[in-house]
C-alpha cells in the first residue's frame, strides 16, 4: 500500500500539470452534468416490508389519481371575530381564496372547506387542501409565490390565514453554514500551517472534492432519488474530510522536507505514509456510511452511499491532486523560517529577531508536553476522561425519538400556527388522521363493515364514508383519533386498530391496512430498532478488521471501538440536553425543544464512527511507525504527539467548525446533525483520542502492539507505516529499519 501510494505521489508531483488538468476536466464535467439535470426530488420516507408501506403501495396501484409524492398544503382560514365562514361575506372571501389557489402553477387540485366538509362545529374555522403535481423540493419559485400571494390577499380581506404542509415556501438560511465553516477553517489552517499557500491548498482541494461529489449527486439525483437533504449532508461531510485529508499530507510533506529530503521524494513519502493513513481512514468512513444500507430505509441508504461516494472522491483528491499542487509551489508551502533553513533564503532583520526569540525559548512542543503528562499520570487521565464522557452521556438515558411534525415547529412559524388552529377548532386528531385501506371483492360492503367496527372504538372521534376505486376492489377510510399524532394514546390506538384489522382478515379474508403519520412512526421505530444491532455488528466488525490490518494489533482496534462508544453516547447526551430538554436552546437557535429525530441515533453512529476512526488512524499510525522503527512503547506515544498532535488538533477544529456552521440552518434535521457531529468530534478528538488513548497505551506498554502469531501469519501486511519504502526511496533517504516485535514475525 505505502509503496503504491509513494509512486503515485511522486508521479503526481512530477506530472503535476497533467494531474491538475485531469481534475479540472472531471470538475467541469460534473458541473456540466449537474447543470443539465432536473431538480432534486423531495425527501420521501419509504420502509419496505412495513404495513404503512404496503398501504401506500396499494394506494398507488389502486388509486393512481391520488398522488402520494406530490407536495401538499393545508391553508387554514378563520372568519373575523363574531362571524362564521358560512356568512355571505366571509364565504365569498373563502371562495376567492380557493379559486386563486387552484390557479397556481403546478396545482392539481384545491378543495375548499365547504366542498370537503372541513368546517369546524362552531363554523368559524375551515381549511383548504391543496395538492401539487411535483414534490416539495421540486416546486418552482412561481408556485411558492402564488401560494404566498393567495394567502396574503385573503389576510388583506380580513380573514385569519395560516398555512401548513410541505408546500410552504422554505425560509431557511441555506448556504450560510458552509461559508461560516470554510471561513473558520481558513483561519485554523493559516494558524496551523503558517503559510497562505499551504492554508489555501486544502481549501482548493476541498472545492474539487466536494464540487465533484455534490454535482454528482445533483446529476444522478432524479435517477436514484437523491434529495436536497442528501446533498446538504454530503456537502457537510465532504468539506470536513477533504480539508482534513489534505492537511495531513501537506504537513507530512513539510516534515519530510525538514529532514533534508528533496521535494519530489518528500511528496512521495508524504503520500506513501500519511496517504496510507488517509486511505484507511477514508475506508472506515466509507464502511460506516455504506453500512447504513442494512437499516433497509431507502432514505438512509441513499444518504450513506452518497456520503461514502464523496469520501472516496476526497481520498482520491488527497493522494493525487494534493501532491500535484505541492509540485506547483514546493517551497512556498513551507513556513518562511523553514524556507530559510532549507534553502538559505535570508530573513529580514525583524524576522531574524523573532526566530532568535523562538529559538531561545524553544523546547518540547505542546503535544510532547501533553503526551509526557499523560504518560506520568495515565490512570488519573483515564478516569477523568471516562467519567467526564459518562456524565455527558447521562441525558441519553432519557432519549425520546420522534418524526418531524408541524406540532414541534417554532410557535412563530405559520406551520405551527396552522397546526394549533386545527387543534383548537377541530381537535388534535385532525392534524394526524389515520388512513385505513380495505381490499376485498366487494370493497364498498367490506368497508362499511370495517367502518362500523372501528367507529365504536375508544379514541376514535369519527370515521369518514368510504371512498372506493373504479374497480370496486379497494376502499379508503379516514379515521380521526381523539389525540394528536405524537400522543402515546394515538400509538396505542394504532396498535389496537391493527389487531382488529388482522382479526378481520382472519375471519373474512378482507385485507385491512392501517397507515398514517402515527402508524408510519411506529413502523419506522420498529425498523430502526431491528436494524441497530446488525448495523453495529457490521460496521464495528468491518472497521475492526481494517484497523487490525493497519496497526497489526488486537488491543489498539479494541480500545478504538470502545472509545467510539463513549464518544457517541456523550454526543447523544448533548443532543438530548439541547434539542429535547432545551438546555442552552437559545444559544443554538432551538426554538421548540422536542423529541429527537428518529434517524438521528443510527445516522450519528455511522458518521461518528467513521470520523472517530479518522483521528485514531492519523494519530496512532504515527505512533505505530515510531514503534516499528525502534522506539519504545512510551517513546512511540511521545513521537506520535510530537508530529501529529498539532495537526490532529487543527483537523478536529476544522471539522468542528464545518459542522457547527450548519447549526444555523432552519432545517431541524440538518441543525441537529450539525450540532451532534460537532460535539462528537469535540469529545472524540480531544477526550478519547488525545487523552484516553495515550493513557491506555501507556498502561498497556508493549502489549498494545502485539498480535497472536497465527493471526499475524494469516493477515496481509499492508505496510501503512511505510517500512517497505526503505527499499524504494532514493539513496540517502532510506528510512530507519524495522524492529522485531514481540509476537510478530520480522518483515524485511
XYZ file of C-alpha atoms in Angstrom:
748
model
C 0.000 0.000 0.000
C 2.651 2.519 1.063
C 4.853 1.700 -1.934
C 1.998 2.127 -4.410
C 0.972 5.426 -2.869
C 4.608 6.565 -2.741
C 4.893 6.031 -6.506
C 1.525 7.744 -7.028
C 2.657 10.781 -5.048
C 5.922 11.083 -6.976
C 4.129 10.698 -10.313
C 1.526 13.337 -9.411
C 4.277 15.714 -8.249
C 6.316 15.165 -11.430
C 3.303 15.274 -13.791
C 1.533 17.985 -11.852
C 0.249 19.830 -14.897
C -1.421 16.737 -16.361
C -2.817 15.691 -12.963
C -4.320 19.117 -12.309
C -5.747 19.248 -15.848
C -7.449 15.877 -15.415
C -9.094 17.010 -12.180
C -10.208 20.272 -13.787
C -11.816 18.279 -16.616
C -13.550 15.996 -14.111
C -14.797 19.042 -12.192
C -16.081 20.754 -15.338
C -17.799 17.554 -16.452
C -19.516 17.143 -13.080
C -20.692 20.764 -13.091
C -21.997 20.415 -16.660
C -23.869 17.222 -15.790
C -25.393 18.837 -12.691
C -26.467 21.991 -14.552
C -28.393 19.964 -17.131
C -30.021 17.618 -14.621
C -33.618 18.025 -13.408
C -34.273 19.352 -9.881
C -33.588 17.031 -6.968
C -36.666 15.115 -5.771
C -38.294 15.572 -2.400
C -37.349 13.600 0.697
C -39.550 10.505 0.834
C -39.838 8.026 3.667
C -40.299 4.519 2.304
C -39.988 1.481 4.523
C -40.137 -1.758 2.518
C -41.999 -4.567 4.224
C -43.868 -2.443 6.769
C -47.648 -2.190 6.959
C -47.569 1.537 6.253
C -45.569 0.985 3.069
C -47.913 -1.810 1.996
C -50.831 0.594 2.370
C -49.120 3.313 0.316
C -48.129 0.815 -2.383
C -51.716 -0.409 -2.552
C -52.954 3.184 -2.759
C -50.573 3.913 -5.625
C -51.769 0.840 -7.503
C -55.491 1.087 -6.885
C -55.897 4.892 -6.732
C -53.434 6.233 -9.340
C -55.302 9.526 -9.400
C -54.285 10.183 -5.775
C -50.717 11.428 -5.605
C -48.653 10.175 -2.699
C -45.474 12.009 -3.730
C -46.746 15.471 -4.719
C -46.420 18.389 -2.331
C -49.384 19.260 -0.123
C -50.572 22.449 1.537
C -53.280 22.923 4.144
C -54.481 26.516 4.240
C -56.387 27.098 7.484
C -58.830 30.027 7.452
C -60.782 31.637 10.278
C -63.598 34.150 9.988
C -63.369 37.603 11.600
C -64.481 37.875 15.225
C -68.238 37.418 15.623
C -68.701 35.926 12.132
C -68.954 32.439 10.637
C -67.352 31.202 7.449
C -70.791 30.412 6.031
C -71.873 34.047 6.320
C -72.169 35.633 2.856
C -69.189 37.968 3.082
C -66.651 35.508 4.658
C -67.818 32.731 2.329
C -67.208 34.954 -0.686
C -63.677 35.643 0.517
C -63.012 31.926 1.160
C -64.263 31.031 -2.343
C -61.963 33.686 -3.789
C -59.049 32.182 -1.864
C -59.829 28.673 -3.137
C -60.093 29.931 -6.739
C -56.778 31.767 -6.515
C -55.056 28.730 -5.006
C -56.443 26.488 -7.768
C -54.963 28.762 -10.445
C -51.456 28.496 -9.013
C -48.666 26.873 -11.032
C -48.295 23.090 -10.660
C -51.526 22.830 -8.611
C -53.510 19.629 -9.231
C -56.455 20.463 -7.005
C -57.634 22.901 -4.360
C -60.603 21.624 -2.346
C -62.404 24.230 -0.249
C -63.784 23.698 3.248
C -67.451 23.743 2.186
C -66.990 21.079 -0.505
C -64.860 18.825 1.697
C -66.883 19.331 4.873
C -63.769 20.754 6.529
C -65.561 23.352 8.674
C -65.423 23.314 12.461
C -68.571 22.720 14.511
C -68.749 26.374 15.547
C -68.493 27.392 11.905
C -65.591 29.789 12.434
C -62.685 27.778 11.021
C -62.047 25.630 7.964
C -59.197 24.517 5.773
C -58.394 24.269 2.092
C -56.495 21.179 0.879
C -54.107 21.954 -1.979
C -52.284 19.225 -3.935
C -49.388 19.757 -6.331
C -48.138 17.619 -9.193
C -44.489 17.686 -8.069
C -42.678 17.101 -4.789
C -41.907 19.833 -2.279
C -38.263 20.348 -3.269
C -39.250 20.438 -6.960
C -41.824 23.218 -6.609
C -40.950 26.241 -8.713
C -40.447 29.702 -7.219
C -43.595 30.752 -9.098
C -45.634 28.101 -7.253
C -44.298 29.298 -3.888
C -45.019 32.914 -4.845
C -48.575 32.086 -5.931
C -49.283 30.330 -2.615
C -47.850 33.211 -0.590
C -49.754 35.855 -2.575
C -53.067 33.991 -2.277
C -52.648 33.794 1.498
C -51.667 37.483 1.699
C -54.718 38.531 -0.329
C -57.030 36.563 1.990
C -55.404 38.125 5.030
C -55.816 41.541 3.472
C -59.526 40.780 3.054
C -59.910 40.283 6.817
C -59.519 36.515 7.223
C -57.038 34.881 9.601
C -54.998 32.530 7.426
C -52.107 30.181 8.247
C -50.506 27.540 6.062
C -49.136 24.094 6.784
C -47.784 21.250 4.694
C -44.557 20.617 2.816
C -45.519 23.051 0.044
C -44.972 26.051 2.322
C -42.071 28.114 0.917
C -38.835 27.470 2.823
C -37.413 30.306 4.880
C -34.033 28.749 5.644
C -30.575 30.230 5.511
C -29.063 27.629 3.195
C -25.545 28.484 2.219
C -24.528 30.468 5.294
C -23.401 27.361 7.187
C -20.906 26.411 4.506
C -19.495 29.952 4.433
C -19.052 30.030 8.210
C -17.373 26.622 8.255
C -14.970 27.476 5.439
C -14.083 30.845 6.963
C -13.201 29.344 10.338
C -11.345 26.501 8.621
C -9.239 29.016 6.710
C -8.221 30.755 9.936
C -7.328 27.432 11.612
C -5.308 26.339 8.575
C -3.407 29.618 8.482
C -2.521 29.372 12.169
C -1.578 25.682 11.953
C 0.443 25.862 8.736
C 1.818 29.395 8.942
C 1.665 29.908 5.170
C -1.025 31.374 2.952
C -0.153 28.962 0.161
C -0.228 25.936 2.455
C -3.511 27.089 4.028
C -5.075 27.633 0.618
C -4.271 24.189 -0.767
C -6.669 22.185 1.487
C -9.446 24.669 0.703
C -8.776 24.391 -3.030
C -8.703 20.602 -2.980
C -11.876 20.593 -0.867
C -13.529 22.662 -3.600
C -12.660 19.964 -6.138
C -13.640 17.045 -3.928
C -16.915 18.486 -2.654
C -17.738 20.024 -6.047
C -17.385 16.710 -7.849
C -19.292 14.850 -5.113
C -22.227 17.250 -4.796
C -22.504 17.806 -8.556
C -22.533 14.052 -8.991
C -25.445 13.794 -6.563
C -27.345 16.526 -8.396
C -26.649 14.882 -11.760
C -27.833 11.467 -10.535
C -30.488 12.767 -8.149
C -33.546 12.204 -10.313
C -32.277 8.756 -11.370
C -31.583 7.437 -7.884
C -33.955 9.622 -5.870
C -31.253 11.634 -4.076
C -32.874 14.575 -2.279
C -31.628 18.033 -1.355
C -31.111 16.850 2.230
C -28.756 14.183 0.889
C -26.718 16.794 -0.970
C -26.539 19.043 2.103
C -25.282 16.246 4.353
C -22.794 15.224 1.673
C -21.549 18.795 1.479
C -21.098 18.825 5.260
C -19.099 15.600 5.334
C -17.179 16.315 2.147
C -15.925 19.684 3.365
C -14.726 18.241 6.653
C -12.867 15.192 5.373
C -11.454 16.872 2.244
C -9.771 19.625 4.236
C -8.504 17.215 6.881
C -7.038 14.710 4.418
C -5.179 17.429 2.520
C -3.918 18.905 5.788
C -2.314 15.624 6.850
C -0.489 15.082 3.570
C 0.771 18.679 3.379
C 2.030 18.572 6.976
C 3.855 15.268 6.304
C 5.463 16.759 3.177
C 6.776 19.646 5.257
C 8.144 17.209 7.844
C 9.939 15.210 5.170
C 11.487 18.369 3.673
C 12.614 19.413 7.151
C 14.521 16.112 7.395
C 16.503 17.034 4.288
C 14.739 15.077 1.545
C 14.362 16.587 -1.900
C 10.954 17.886 -2.898
C 9.762 15.082 -5.169
C 10.958 12.476 -2.689
C 9.224 14.315 0.155
C 5.957 14.389 -1.807
C 6.199 10.674 -2.497
C 6.951 9.842 1.127
C 4.131 12.086 2.327
C 1.599 10.266 0.155
C 3.155 6.892 0.963
C 2.893 7.358 4.727
C 0.251 9.977 5.545
C -1.581 8.980 2.355
C -1.818 5.387 3.607
C -3.458 6.687 6.775
C -5.810 8.783 4.638
C -6.814 5.743 2.576
C -7.565 3.595 5.609
C -9.295 6.434 7.445
C -11.426 7.008 4.356
C -12.221 3.289 4.187
C -13.541 3.317 7.753
C -15.800 6.268 6.907
C -16.998 4.516 3.742
C -17.713 1.307 5.660
C -19.676 3.199 8.315
C -21.735 5.176 5.786
C -22.342 2.378 3.291
C -23.344 0.162 6.226
C -26.489 2.273 6.633
C -27.886 0.115 3.808
C -28.602 -2.688 6.295
C -31.199 -0.478 8.017
C -33.443 -1.020 4.960
C -34.716 2.552 4.926
C -34.028 3.897 1.408
C -33.579 7.490 2.592
C -30.767 6.497 4.977
C -29.275 4.166 2.374
C -29.108 6.975 -0.184
C -27.602 9.383 2.335
C -24.997 6.833 3.363
C -23.984 5.803 -0.153
C -23.867 9.401 -1.375
C -21.700 10.386 1.574
C -19.453 7.355 1.025
C -19.023 8.302 -2.627
C -17.970 11.813 -1.685
C -15.437 10.466 0.819
C -13.957 8.253 -1.913
C -13.565 11.330 -4.118
C -11.916 13.187 -1.210
C -9.383 10.360 -0.758
C -8.557 10.321 -4.483
C -8.098 14.092 -4.444
C -5.818 13.862 -1.405
C -3.443 11.253 -2.881
C -3.272 12.752 -6.402
C -4.249 16.421 -6.586
C -2.612 17.449 -3.302
C 0.918 16.315 -4.319
C 0.345 17.895 -7.738
C -0.490 21.256 -6.152
C 2.532 20.922 -3.872
C 4.569 20.497 -7.047
C 3.443 23.912 -8.252
C 4.679 25.567 -5.029
C 7.056 23.157 -3.286
C 8.873 25.918 -1.404
C 6.059 28.366 -0.704
C 4.086 25.610 1.020
C 6.719 25.698 3.790
C 6.851 28.152 6.653
C 9.036 31.180 5.952
C 11.560 30.137 8.605
C 11.717 26.604 7.165
C 12.329 28.002 3.694
C 15.294 29.966 5.021
C 16.658 26.976 6.913
C 16.304 24.591 3.982
C 17.212 26.789 1.056
C 19.365 29.512 2.584
C 16.994 32.361 1.815
C 17.783 35.244 4.187
C 15.179 36.531 6.606
C 14.554 40.173 7.314
C 16.102 41.618 10.458
C 12.723 41.654 12.192
C 12.066 38.021 11.355
C 15.576 37.092 12.432
C 14.917 38.622 15.854
C 11.623 36.723 16.125
C 13.335 33.490 15.097
C 16.046 34.094 17.687
C 13.448 34.619 20.423
C 11.626 31.428 19.431
C 14.894 29.514 19.458
C 15.755 30.890 22.897
C 12.551 29.631 24.406
C 12.290 26.536 22.237
C 11.683 23.198 23.843
C 9.277 20.314 23.515
C 6.106 21.381 21.735
C 2.728 21.321 23.419
C 1.909 17.878 22.030
C 5.053 16.399 23.528
C 4.446 18.066 26.893
C 0.881 16.762 26.945
C 1.952 13.233 25.995
C 4.554 13.176 28.759
C 1.970 14.434 31.244
C -0.385 11.597 30.285
C 2.411 9.034 30.458
C 3.206 10.159 34.020
C -0.434 10.011 35.180
C -2.224 7.522 32.899
C -4.703 6.257 35.496
C -5.823 9.754 36.531
C -6.212 10.913 32.901
C -8.102 7.735 32.014
C -10.520 8.079 34.928
C -11.185 11.776 34.306
C -11.834 11.152 30.613
C -14.132 8.177 31.100
C -16.067 9.740 33.992
C -16.434 13.030 32.118
C -17.828 11.372 28.995
C -20.023 9.162 31.138
C -21.516 12.227 32.805
C -22.136 13.855 29.417
C -23.887 10.674 28.271
C -26.381 10.613 31.172
C -29.112 12.613 29.330
C -29.069 9.972 26.573
C -30.894 7.656 29.006
C -33.938 9.913 28.604
C -33.810 9.900 24.793
C -37.228 10.306 23.168
C -37.490 9.723 19.434
C -39.998 11.192 17.025
C -40.543 12.143 13.423
C -40.657 15.823 12.422
C -44.125 17.325 12.579
C -45.598 20.774 12.443
C -46.578 20.442 16.078
C -42.916 20.573 17.052
C -42.021 23.567 14.892
C -41.330 27.034 16.379
C -44.529 28.697 17.686
C -43.997 31.736 15.449
C -43.937 29.696 12.220
C -47.028 29.654 10.025
C -46.993 25.847 10.028
C -47.188 25.714 13.819
C -49.916 28.359 13.888
C -51.949 26.369 11.348
C -51.426 23.226 13.440
C -52.630 24.979 16.593
C -55.674 26.433 14.815
C -56.730 22.947 13.659
C -56.189 21.544 17.157
C -58.251 24.323 18.730
C -61.165 24.216 16.290
C -61.327 20.559 15.191
C -59.358 18.560 17.744
C -55.748 17.317 17.874
C -56.519 14.178 15.884
C -57.295 16.182 12.737
C -53.605 17.010 12.473
C -52.795 13.319 12.013
C -55.736 11.313 10.663
C -55.241 7.593 10.183
C -55.792 6.088 6.760
C -57.343 2.616 6.568
C -57.325 0.739 3.265
C -59.766 -2.112 2.681
C -59.138 -4.610 -0.140
C -61.894 -7.086 -0.988
C -64.001 -8.250 -3.931
C -66.846 -6.008 -2.798
C -64.820 -3.238 -1.204
C -67.818 -0.974 -0.535
C -69.659 -3.567 1.568
C -66.459 -4.677 3.299
C -65.500 -1.068 4.078
C -68.947 -0.418 5.563
C -68.488 -3.328 7.948
C -64.983 -2.228 8.863
C -66.222 1.312 9.463
C -68.814 0.105 11.964
C -66.246 -1.915 13.881
C -63.772 0.949 14.046
C -66.225 3.771 14.783
C -67.144 2.416 18.184
C -63.583 2.150 19.442
C -62.322 4.283 22.306
C -60.105 7.072 20.992
C -61.882 7.325 17.621
C -63.782 10.570 17.018
C -65.162 9.749 13.587
C -64.736 7.551 10.526
C -65.271 9.070 7.083
C -67.532 7.473 4.466
C -65.561 5.000 2.335
C -64.035 6.155 -0.943
C -63.997 3.268 -3.445
C -61.830 2.969 -6.545
C -63.214 2.440 -10.058
C -62.637 -1.323 -9.944
C -64.588 -1.561 -6.704
C -61.995 -3.775 -5.053
C -60.348 -1.225 -2.750
C -61.704 1.452 -0.428
C -60.201 4.115 1.807
C -61.431 5.190 5.238
C -60.092 8.168 7.185
C -60.156 7.638 10.953
C -59.923 10.715 13.158
C -58.358 9.919 16.536
C -59.135 11.983 19.606
C -55.465 12.600 20.336
C -52.602 14.137 18.368
C -50.145 12.235 16.151
C -47.332 12.342 18.733
C -49.539 11.312 21.673
C -48.787 7.852 23.147
C -52.544 7.216 23.233
C -52.628 7.512 19.454
C -49.884 4.900 19.221
C -51.946 2.597 21.431
C -54.950 3.221 19.189
C -52.982 2.312 16.057
C -51.831 -0.958 17.581
C -55.386 -1.721 18.682
C -56.807 -0.956 15.210
C -54.175 -3.121 13.575
C -55.030 -6.003 15.884
C -58.665 -5.611 14.872
C -57.664 -5.428 11.188
C -55.681 -8.652 11.449
C -58.696 -10.312 13.088
C -60.960 -9.169 10.233
C -58.581 -10.693 7.672
C -58.502 -13.970 9.589
C -62.332 -14.033 9.734
C -63.296 -12.958 6.217
C -60.155 -12.695 4.110
C -60.588 -8.917 3.758
C -57.222 -7.194 3.733
C -57.251 -4.173 6.063
C -54.155 -1.968 6.464
C -53.727 0.939 8.903
C -51.435 3.791 7.856
C -50.997 7.491 8.611
C -48.441 9.643 10.402
C -48.525 7.808 13.737
C -48.614 4.404 12.063
C -45.595 5.403 9.995
C -43.706 6.404 13.149
C -44.452 3.038 14.774
C -43.198 1.151 11.716
C -40.203 3.440 11.404
C -39.169 2.932 15.019
C -39.581 -0.829 14.712
C -37.413 -0.882 11.576
C -34.665 1.124 13.279
C -34.757 -0.999 16.428
C -34.452 -4.226 14.438
C -31.582 -2.861 12.345
C -29.482 -1.272 15.103
C -27.640 -4.347 16.381
C -26.930 -5.829 12.912
C -25.703 -2.426 11.779
C -23.389 -2.017 14.765
C -22.069 -5.531 14.301
C -21.391 -4.982 10.602
C -19.794 -1.559 10.884
C -17.734 -2.193 14.000
C -16.733 -5.642 12.778
C -15.517 -4.499 9.347
C -13.787 -1.454 10.785
C -12.158 -3.628 13.449
C -10.692 -5.833 10.706
C -9.417 -2.762 8.857
C -7.770 -1.415 11.998
C -6.176 -4.781 12.757
C -4.635 -4.629 9.277
C -3.456 -1.062 9.860
C -1.997 -1.462 13.367
C -1.250 -5.220 13.373
C -2.628 -5.313 16.884
C -5.797 -6.500 18.602
C -5.698 -4.200 21.626
C -5.447 -0.950 19.640
C -8.549 -1.582 17.461
C -10.475 -2.813 20.510
C -9.836 0.315 22.549
C -10.608 2.394 19.408
C -14.067 0.822 19.199
C -14.727 1.257 22.928
C -13.643 4.884 22.724
C -16.102 5.409 19.896
C -18.959 4.088 22.024
C -18.063 6.623 24.713
C -17.943 9.448 22.172
C -21.270 8.676 20.521
C -23.033 8.163 23.873
C -21.748 11.514 25.147
C -22.709 13.243 21.888
C -26.239 11.804 22.044
C -26.456 13.016 25.621
C -25.590 16.533 24.476
C -28.198 16.336 21.692
C -30.874 15.280 24.196
C -29.904 18.049 26.625
C -30.113 20.791 23.985
C -32.787 19.673 21.500
C -35.070 17.646 23.797
C -34.644 19.251 27.218
C -33.949 22.745 25.945
C -30.678 23.411 27.780
C -28.914 26.346 26.074
C -31.658 26.207 23.452
C -31.436 29.937 22.806
C -27.700 29.737 22.209
C -28.113 27.129 19.476
C -31.287 28.559 17.948
C -33.608 25.773 19.126
C -36.976 27.497 19.325
C -39.067 24.434 20.138
C -37.434 21.606 22.134
C -38.993 18.242 21.490
C -38.269 14.611 20.632
C -35.020 13.842 18.837
C -35.325 12.880 15.177
C -35.782 9.117 14.867
C -32.959 8.752 12.345
C -30.516 10.724 14.476
C -29.021 7.936 16.660
C -28.306 5.452 13.881
C -27.087 8.156 11.495
C -24.782 9.553 14.170
C -23.437 6.092 14.920
C -22.466 5.644 11.280
C -20.936 9.053 10.693
C -19.265 9.465 14.096
C -17.709 6.009 13.917
C -16.106 6.846 10.597
C -14.863 10.227 11.765
C -13.633 8.827 15.090
C -11.516 6.280 13.257
C -10.021 9.138 11.206
C -8.244 10.560 14.235
C -7.417 7.096 15.525
C -5.659 6.249 12.262
C -3.937 9.630 11.848
C -2.571 9.806 15.386
C -1.840 6.171 16.180
C -0.238 5.289 12.830
C 2.488 7.823 13.642
C 2.977 6.056 16.983
C 2.986 2.699 15.231
C 5.521 3.978 12.726
C 7.853 5.102 15.510
C 7.423 1.815 17.390
C 8.172 -0.360 14.358
C 11.268 1.740 13.660
C 12.772 1.074 17.065
C 11.159 3.398 19.611
C 9.902 2.074 22.952
C 6.176 1.962 23.635
C 6.318 5.211 25.667
C 8.633 6.921 23.189
C 6.238 5.991 20.374
C 3.388 7.798 22.110
C 5.530 10.912 22.518
C 6.639 10.739 18.879
C 3.053 10.427 17.718
C 2.099 13.579 19.586
C 5.256 15.411 18.552
C 4.442 15.000 14.867
C 0.688 14.511 14.917
C -0.731 16.321 17.936
C -0.756 19.801 16.414
C -2.161 18.610 13.098
C -4.832 16.380 14.657
C -5.888 19.334 16.814
C -6.141 21.569 13.750
C -8.026 18.878 11.817
C -10.509 18.430 14.664
C -11.070 22.187 14.952
C -11.712 22.315 11.204
C -14.277 19.533 11.393
C -15.954 21.141 14.393
C -16.140 24.495 12.614
C -17.577 22.940 9.433
C -20.244 21.010 11.324
C -21.025 23.928 13.640
C -21.684 26.137 10.636
C -24.725 24.009 9.819
C -26.323 24.721 13.191
C -27.626 27.997 11.705
C -29.806 26.075 9.214
C -33.567 26.186 9.662
C -33.873 22.530 8.676
C -34.225 20.817 12.064
C -32.566 17.590 10.920
C -29.552 19.421 9.449
C -29.275 21.628 12.559
C -29.388 18.604 14.846
C -26.901 16.625 12.738
C -24.510 19.585 12.595
C -24.615 20.028 16.371
C -24.353 16.321 17.099
C -21.374 15.777 14.797
C -19.562 18.880 16.074
C -19.938 17.747 19.687
C -19.000 14.173 18.797
C -15.773 15.304 17.113
C -15.018 17.533 20.100
C -15.419 14.638 22.540
C -13.706 12.043 20.373
C -10.701 14.080 19.236
C -9.868 15.903 22.448
C -11.021 13.469 25.128
C -10.857 9.992 23.610
C -8.014 10.192 21.066
C -5.877 12.831 22.806
C -6.349 11.682 26.409
C -7.892 8.227 26.867
C -5.958 6.593 24.004
C -2.442 7.632 25.155
C -3.379 6.768 28.733
C -4.389 3.258 27.698
C -1.291 2.858 25.527
C 0.847 3.912 28.500
C -0.781 1.286 30.707
C -0.545 -1.457 28.077
C 3.042 -0.730 27.016
C 4.427 -3.236 24.509
C 1.295 -5.364 24.873
C -0.648 -2.765 22.893
C 1.313 -3.611 19.728
C 1.287 -7.384 19.972
C -0.739 -9.744 17.853
C -1.068 -13.552 18.056
C 1.428 -15.275 15.779
C -1.239 -17.347 13.996
C -3.271 -14.214 13.206
C -0.155 -12.336 12.130
C 0.605 -15.072 9.608
C -2.931 -15.041 8.205
C -3.278 -11.292 7.639
C -1.581 -9.488 4.757
C 0.946 -6.794 5.636
C -0.492 -3.501 4.355
C 2.680 -1.617 5.357
C 0.830 1.515 6.404
C 3.858 2.808 8.320
C 5.965 2.665 5.144
C 8.693 0.205 6.160
C 8.999 -1.069 2.589
C 9.724 2.429 1.393
C 13.243 1.938 2.774
C 13.854 -0.248 -0.285
C 12.279 2.103 -2.825
C 13.449 5.542 -1.759
C 16.432 7.095 -3.424
C 19.945 6.792 -1.914
C 20.490 8.939 1.123
C 16.802 8.972 2.019
C 16.399 5.488 3.443
C 14.097 5.135 6.398
C 15.183 3.503 9.666
C 14.987 -0.259 9.835
C 12.104 -2.061 11.433
C 12.251 -3.553 14.882
C 11.344 -7.132 15.636
C 8.095 -7.110 17.522
C 7.101 -9.462 20.283
C 4.601 -11.965 18.967
C 5.122 -10.904 15.343
C 7.352 -12.111 12.520
C 10.004 -9.788 11.126
C 9.409 -8.250 7.702
C 12.500 -7.138 5.874
